[in-house]
Short mmCIF file of C-alpha atoms in Angstrom, two decimals:
data_model
loop_
_atom_site.label_atom_id
_atom_site.label_comp_id
_atom_site.label_asym_id
_atom_site.label_seq_id
_atom_site.Cartn_x
_atom_site.Cartn_y
_atom_site.Cartn_z
CA MET A 183 18.92 16.74 -10.22
CA THR A 184 17.08 19.84 -11.36
CA GLN A 185 13.43 19.83 -12.24
CA SER A 186 12.75 22.23 -15.08
CA ARG A 187 9.32 20.92 -16.03
CA PRO A 188 5.91 20.90 -14.33
CA SER A 189 5.13 18.56 -11.44
CA VAL A 190 3.18 15.53 -12.66
CA GLY A 191 2.07 14.90 -9.08
CA ALA A 192 0.60 18.39 -8.71
CA LEU A 193 -0.99 18.33 -12.16
CA VAL A 194 -2.67 14.98 -11.57
CA ALA A 195 -4.05 15.75 -8.09
CA PRO A 196 -7.38 17.23 -9.38
CA HIS A 197 -7.85 14.20 -11.67
CA VAL A 198 -7.37 11.82 -8.74
CA ALA A 199 -9.72 13.82 -6.51
CA SER A 200 -12.36 13.79 -9.27
CA LEU A 201 -12.00 10.03 -9.79
CA ILE A 202 -12.56 9.40 -6.09
CA ALA A 203 -15.46 11.87 -5.87
CA ASP A 204 -17.15 10.14 -8.83
CA ALA A 205 -16.37 6.60 -7.63
CA GLN A 206 -20.00 5.53 -7.22
CA THR A 207 -20.96 6.76 -10.69
CA LEU A 208 -17.87 5.14 -12.22
CA ARG A 209 -18.55 1.85 -10.36
CA LEU A 210 -15.28 2.03 -8.46
CA GLY A 211 -14.52 0.93 -4.92
CA VAL A 212 -12.70 3.24 -2.50
CA GLU A 213 -11.03 2.06 0.72
CA ARG A 214 -9.22 4.13 3.32
CA THR A 215 -6.65 2.03 5.14
CA ALA A 216 -6.08 2.29 8.88
CA THR A 217 -3.00 4.40 8.17
CA GLY A 218 -4.87 6.74 5.82
CA ALA A 219 -3.87 5.53 2.35
CA THR A 220 -6.55 5.51 -0.34
CA ILE A 221 -7.08 2.32 -2.36
CA VAL A 222 -9.19 2.60 -5.51
CA ASP A 223 -10.54 -0.68 -6.91
CA ALA A 224 -11.18 -0.32 -10.65
CA GLY A 225 -12.34 -3.85 -11.39
CA ILE A 226 -11.54 -6.46 -8.74
CA ALA A 227 -14.65 -6.50 -6.56
CA VAL A 228 -16.48 -3.87 -8.59
CA ARG A 229 -17.44 -3.40 -12.24
CA GLY A 230 -15.55 -0.27 -13.19
CA GLY A 231 -15.89 0.47 -16.90
CA LEU A 232 -14.56 2.15 -20.02
CA GLU A 233 -14.88 5.70 -18.67
CA ALA A 234 -13.02 4.74 -15.50
CA GLY A 235 -10.25 3.31 -17.66
CA ARG A 236 -10.09 6.48 -19.73
CA ARG A 237 -9.73 8.65 -16.65
CA ILE A 238 -7.15 6.33 -15.10
CA THR A 239 -5.17 6.56 -18.36
CA GLU A 240 -5.05 10.34 -17.95
CA ILE A 241 -3.88 9.86 -14.36
CA CYS A 242 -1.12 7.55 -15.61
CA LEU A 243 -0.08 10.35 -17.98
CA GLY A 244 0.53 12.58 -14.97
CA GLY A 245 -2.03 15.20 -15.92
CA MET A 246 0.05 16.00 -19.02
CA GLY A 247 -2.08 14.12 -21.54
CA ARG A 248 -5.63 13.45 -22.69
CA ALA A 249 -7.32 10.16 -23.46
CA THR A 250 -10.47 10.19 -25.57
CA PHE A 251 -12.61 7.52 -27.18
CA ALA A 252 -12.88 7.77 -30.94
CA PRO A 253 -14.70 5.78 -33.64
CA ASP A 254 -12.40 3.35 -35.44
CA THR A 255 -13.36 1.76 -38.77
CA ARG A 256 -10.15 -0.24 -39.28
CA PHE A 257 -11.41 -3.32 -37.43
CA PRO A 258 -15.16 -3.61 -38.13
CA ARG A 259 -16.26 -5.61 -35.09
CA TRP A 260 -14.22 -3.54 -32.64
CA ASN A 261 -14.94 0.02 -33.64
CA THR A 262 -13.95 1.94 -30.52
CA ALA A 263 -10.41 3.23 -30.11
CA ILE A 264 -8.61 5.18 -27.42
CA GLN A 265 -6.73 8.22 -28.65
CA ILE A 266 -3.81 9.69 -26.70
CA THR A 267 -2.42 13.21 -26.93
CA THR A 268 0.05 14.92 -24.60
CA VAL A 269 1.62 18.30 -23.99
CA ASP A 270 5.00 16.67 -23.32
CA PRO A 271 5.20 13.06 -24.53
CA VAL A 272 8.55 12.29 -22.92
CA ILE A 273 7.56 13.30 -19.38
CA ALA A 274 3.91 12.18 -19.71
CA CYS A 275 4.79 8.76 -21.12
CA LEU A 276 8.24 7.89 -19.80
CA GLY A 277 8.31 10.09 -16.70
CA SER A 278 4.87 8.98 -15.53
CA GLN A 279 2.91 6.40 -17.54
CA TYR A 280 5.62 3.80 -18.12
CA ALA A 281 5.21 0.79 -15.77
CA GLY A 282 8.78 0.91 -14.50
CA TRP A 283 8.43 0.32 -10.76
CA SER A 284 8.55 -3.38 -9.87
CA LEU A 285 6.85 -4.04 -6.54
CA SER A 286 6.65 -7.30 -4.59
CA ASP A 287 5.80 -8.40 -1.07
CA GLY A 288 5.28 -12.08 -0.27
CA ASP A 289 3.15 -13.53 -3.06
CA PHE A 290 2.07 -10.08 -4.27
CA PHE A 291 3.69 -8.66 -7.39
CA ALA A 292 2.73 -5.74 -9.59
CA LEU A 293 4.29 -3.13 -11.84
CA GLY A 294 3.65 0.44 -10.79
CA SER A 295 2.98 3.28 -13.21
CA GLY A 296 1.87 6.86 -12.88
CA PRO A 297 3.15 10.05 -11.30
CA ALA A 298 4.44 8.51 -8.06
CA ARG A 299 7.29 7.01 -10.10
CA ALA A 300 8.70 10.51 -10.52
CA LEU A 301 8.75 10.98 -6.73
CA TRP A 302 10.59 7.69 -6.28
CA ALA A 303 12.78 8.37 -9.34
CA LYS A 304 15.20 5.51 -8.70
CA GLU A 305 14.93 4.11 -12.22
CA GLU A 306 17.98 4.87 -14.35
CA LEU A 307 15.61 6.46 -16.86
CA PHE A 308 14.98 9.43 -14.57
CA GLY A 309 18.67 10.30 -14.60
CA GLU A 310 18.51 10.44 -18.38
CA LEU A 311 15.34 12.55 -18.28
CA GLY A 312 16.84 14.93 -15.75
CA TYR A 313 13.53 14.88 -13.94
CA LYS A 314 12.42 14.28 -10.36
CA ASP A 315 9.11 15.37 -8.91
CA ALA A 316 8.55 17.02 -5.54
CA ALA A 317 4.78 16.79 -5.15
CA GLU A 318 3.03 16.59 -1.77
CA THR A 319 0.84 13.65 -2.83
CA ALA A 320 1.63 10.37 -4.58
CA THR A 321 -0.54 8.34 -6.96
CA LEU A 322 0.47 4.95 -8.33
CA VAL A 323 -1.49 2.68 -10.68
CA LEU A 324 -0.97 -1.06 -10.21
CA GLU A 325 -1.97 -3.66 -12.79
CA THR A 326 -3.20 -6.32 -10.38
CA ASP A 327 -6.21 -8.34 -9.29
CA LYS A 328 -5.20 -8.28 -5.61
CA ARG A 329 -5.09 -5.65 -2.91
CA PRO A 330 -1.47 -4.95 -1.95
CA PRO A 331 -0.51 -5.84 1.63
CA ASP A 332 -0.29 -3.06 4.20
CA SER A 333 3.47 -3.53 4.47
CA LEU A 334 3.88 -2.76 0.77
CA ILE A 335 1.60 0.26 1.00
CA ALA A 336 3.82 1.61 3.78
CA HIS A 337 6.92 0.88 1.70
CA ILE A 338 5.56 2.77 -1.34
CA ALA A 339 4.71 5.83 0.76
CA LYS A 340 8.15 5.82 2.35
CA GLU A 341 9.92 5.47 -1.00
CA CYS A 342 7.89 8.39 -2.35
CA GLY A 343 8.65 10.53 0.70
CA VAL A 344 5.01 11.10 1.62
CA ALA A 345 2.81 10.17 4.56
CA GLU A 346 0.46 7.27 3.91
CA ASP A 347 -2.55 9.58 4.03
CA LYS A 348 -1.08 11.35 0.98
CA LEU A 349 -0.85 8.12 -1.05
CA THR A 350 -3.44 6.82 -3.54
CA LEU A 351 -3.13 3.40 -5.17
CA ILE A 352 -5.38 2.55 -8.14
CA LEU A 353 -5.82 -1.17 -8.84
CA THR A 354 -6.61 -2.19 -12.44
CA PRO A 355 -7.00 -5.90 -13.28
CA THR A 356 -6.14 -6.73 -16.90
CA THR A 357 -9.39 -8.69 -17.21
CA SER A 358 -11.52 -5.62 -16.43
CA LEU A 359 -12.85 -2.98 -18.82
CA ALA A 360 -10.89 -0.25 -17.05
CA GLY A 361 -7.76 -2.39 -17.04
CA SER A 362 -8.01 -3.12 -20.76
CA VAL A 363 -8.41 0.56 -21.58
CA GLN A 364 -5.50 1.76 -19.46
CA VAL A 365 -3.12 -0.82 -20.94
CA VAL A 366 -4.06 -0.02 -24.55
CA GLY A 367 -3.80 3.66 -23.60
CA ARG A 368 -0.02 3.08 -23.51
CA VAL A 369 0.18 3.01 -27.33
CA LEU A 370 2.23 6.21 -27.44
CA GLU A 371 4.30 5.26 -24.40
CA VAL A 372 5.58 2.01 -25.94
CA ALA A 373 6.71 3.97 -29.01
CA LEU A 374 8.59 6.42 -26.80
CA HIS A 375 10.18 3.53 -24.92
CA LYS A 376 11.29 1.89 -28.15
CA ALA A 377 12.65 5.19 -29.47
CA HIS A 378 14.70 5.36 -26.28
CA SER A 379 15.97 1.80 -26.81
CA LEU A 380 16.97 2.80 -30.36
CA HIS A 381 19.02 5.60 -28.78
CA PHE A 382 17.07 8.40 -30.42
CA PRO A 383 17.69 11.53 -28.30
CA LEU A 384 14.58 12.00 -26.18
CA GLU A 385 15.04 15.77 -26.01
CA ARG A 386 14.41 15.89 -29.77
CA ILE A 387 10.92 14.38 -29.44
CA VAL A 388 8.69 17.46 -29.38
CA ASP A 389 5.18 16.04 -29.57
CA GLY A 390 3.19 12.93 -30.37
CA ALA A 391 -0.18 11.22 -30.48
CA GLY A 392 -1.42 7.65 -30.65
CA VAL A 393 -4.52 5.53 -31.18
CA ALA A 394 -5.35 1.86 -30.65
CA PRO A 395 -8.51 -0.28 -30.67
CA VAL A 396 -10.10 -1.13 -27.33
CA PRO A 397 -10.22 -4.94 -27.05
CA PRO A 398 -12.97 -6.88 -25.31
CA PRO A 399 -11.85 -7.93 -21.82
CA ALA A 400 -10.78 -11.55 -21.48
CA ALA A 401 -11.87 -14.08 -18.88
CA ASP A 402 -8.34 -14.70 -17.56
CA PHE A 403 -5.12 -12.75 -17.08
CA MET A 404 -3.10 -14.46 -19.83
CA SER A 405 -5.78 -13.91 -22.47
CA GLY A 406 -6.24 -10.34 -21.29
CA MET A 407 -2.53 -9.65 -21.56
CA GLY A 408 -2.58 -11.13 -25.06
CA ARG A 409 -5.48 -9.00 -26.28
CA THR A 410 -4.20 -5.73 -24.86
CA ASN A 411 -0.74 -6.29 -26.31
CA ASP A 412 -2.15 -7.28 -29.71
CA ALA A 413 -4.29 -4.12 -29.79
CA VAL A 414 -1.08 -2.09 -29.77
CA LEU A 415 1.26 -4.41 -31.71
CA TYR A 416 -1.17 -5.05 -34.58
CA GLY A 417 -3.69 -2.20 -34.34
CA GLY A 418 -1.84 0.72 -32.78
CA GLU A 419 -0.77 3.83 -34.67
CA ILE A 420 1.33 6.77 -33.49
CA SER A 421 2.67 10.04 -34.81
CA LEU A 422 5.86 11.66 -33.53
CA TYR A 423 7.20 15.14 -34.29
CA VAL A 424 10.94 15.38 -33.90
CA GLU A 425 13.75 17.86 -34.27
CA GLY A 426 16.96 17.13 -36.13
CA PRO A 427 18.01 15.91 -39.57
CA GLU A 428 15.38 14.52 -41.89
CA ASP A 429 17.29 11.29 -42.48
CA GLU A 430 17.32 10.54 -38.75
CA ALA A 431 13.54 10.99 -38.61
CA GLU A 432 13.23 8.49 -41.45
CA GLN A 433 15.57 6.08 -39.68
CA LEU A 434 13.48 6.33 -36.51
CA ALA A 435 10.27 5.65 -38.43
CA ASN A 436 11.75 2.57 -40.04
CA GLY A 437 13.01 1.22 -36.72
CA LEU A 438 9.90 1.75 -34.62
CA PRO A 439 7.07 -0.55 -35.84
CA SER A 440 6.42 -3.90 -34.19
CA SER A 441 7.03 -5.54 -37.58
CA THR A 442 10.79 -4.99 -37.08
CA SER A 443 10.75 -7.70 -34.39
CA ARG A 444 11.57 -11.37 -34.98
CA ASP A 445 8.48 -12.24 -32.89
CA HIS A 446 6.04 -10.25 -35.04
CA GLY A 447 3.25 -12.08 -36.86
CA ARG A 448 1.50 -14.18 -34.22
CA PRO A 449 -0.94 -13.29 -31.43
CA PHE A 450 1.00 -12.27 -28.34
CA GLY A 451 -0.53 -15.12 -26.33
CA GLU A 452 1.11 -17.63 -28.69
CA ILE A 453 4.43 -15.79 -28.58
CA PHE A 454 4.34 -15.68 -24.78
CA ALA A 455 3.53 -19.39 -24.49
CA GLY A 456 6.38 -20.15 -26.90
CA TYR A 457 8.80 -18.59 -24.42
CA ASN A 458 7.36 -20.65 -21.53
CA TYR A 459 5.60 -17.52 -20.21
CA ASP A 460 8.88 -15.71 -19.61
CA PHE A 461 8.06 -12.12 -20.51
CA TYR A 462 11.71 -11.09 -20.60
CA ALA A 463 12.55 -13.80 -23.16
CA CYS A 464 10.29 -12.06 -25.70
CA ASP A 465 12.03 -9.74 -28.14
CA ALA A 466 11.79 -6.29 -26.54
CA GLY A 467 11.61 -4.79 -30.03
CA LEU A 468 8.14 -6.29 -30.47
CA PHE A 469 6.53 -3.86 -28.03
CA SER A 470 5.68 -0.98 -30.32
CA PRO A 471 2.70 0.16 -32.43
CA ALA A 472 1.87 -1.41 -35.77
CA VAL A 473 2.11 1.81 -37.78
CA VAL A 474 4.25 4.87 -37.10
CA THR A 475 4.64 8.24 -38.76
CA VAL A 476 7.59 10.43 -37.82
CA THR A 477 7.65 14.03 -38.99
CA ALA A 478 10.91 15.98 -39.22
CA LEU A 479 10.05 19.47 -38.01
CA SER A 480 13.12 20.89 -39.76
CA THR A 481 11.64 20.18 -43.19
CA GLY A 482 8.02 19.19 -42.53
CA LYS A 483 8.50 15.83 -44.24
CA SER A 484 6.78 12.76 -42.78
CA PHE A 485 7.91 9.14 -42.92
CA THR A 486 5.53 6.22 -42.36
CA ALA A 487 6.38 2.57 -41.70
CA GLY A 488 4.57 -0.59 -40.58
CA ALA A 489 1.14 -2.07 -41.31
CA TYR A 490 -2.04 -3.07 -39.49
CA GLU A 491 -2.84 -6.76 -39.09
CA PRO A 492 -6.67 -7.07 -39.11
CA ALA A 493 -6.58 -10.87 -39.25
CA LEU A 494 -4.43 -11.05 -36.11
CA ILE A 495 -6.68 -8.55 -34.34
CA ALA A 496 -9.71 -10.68 -35.22
CA LYS A 497 -7.99 -13.86 -34.04
CA SER A 498 -6.84 -12.28 -30.79
CA PHE A 499 -10.08 -10.48 -29.97
CA GLY A 500 -12.17 -13.58 -30.55
CA GLY A 501 -13.11 -13.26 -34.22
#
């Protein structure tokens, strides 16, 4: 497999070093394991915060994207949004940010996202992207409220082909401020993933941006998962710029919004409970932003589909 694009691992290394250097200011915990791995706690035994979540979102994007907070007047009581831009949405979102590495050891389970996925590169998706990283360091973000066991840390390092002292794991509980931000910061990524599931050629996606409201953290994991999903499904908006025929851009726009799903129209917590908490029983087509605009670069024409759901945002966020 030939790498023809920049190394997400190399690009993200300064961001990771800065996060660790600023850990005290950002209210993060940093642990060095006996074997040299670095564990960053972004909300388990420490407070963390919005800024930590913003910076972790940029780490998830492999150093190929920016996350910024922006005022948002669409949902009056929750007027802060996270805005995502990238220099290469396919590699930043699907080659790095997508939580595609399933990790388990005993009673520990978490999904891994971030640039270390491109070192591992055993997901089928990487074959389609034609991308594999060769960085000297590995960084993986885990959505979890537990420290991974040492045996799993060793396994991750081995799978990435790096020594444990070159591995950084960032732990982000969904119930934390940082965790909420980094999940909602996937608003563009879920659109890219759905475009892929609709078989739109990824090489024709030239650029993109996204925005979604930052929800208040919830007191428990299930509620937190509900709020962060609802922020994207009912409050997220993305723009994509694509090559190819205008009619195919229009078709993509019409197929992308969450409203195309049979499960659309209820808070995600209710949907999840209705499937007996089986995530994979939910309609995969639901996981996409509320509003999408796709621009055909060949003609400059834009196509918009979907709608915000302020009442569902208010119900989910605690209105």
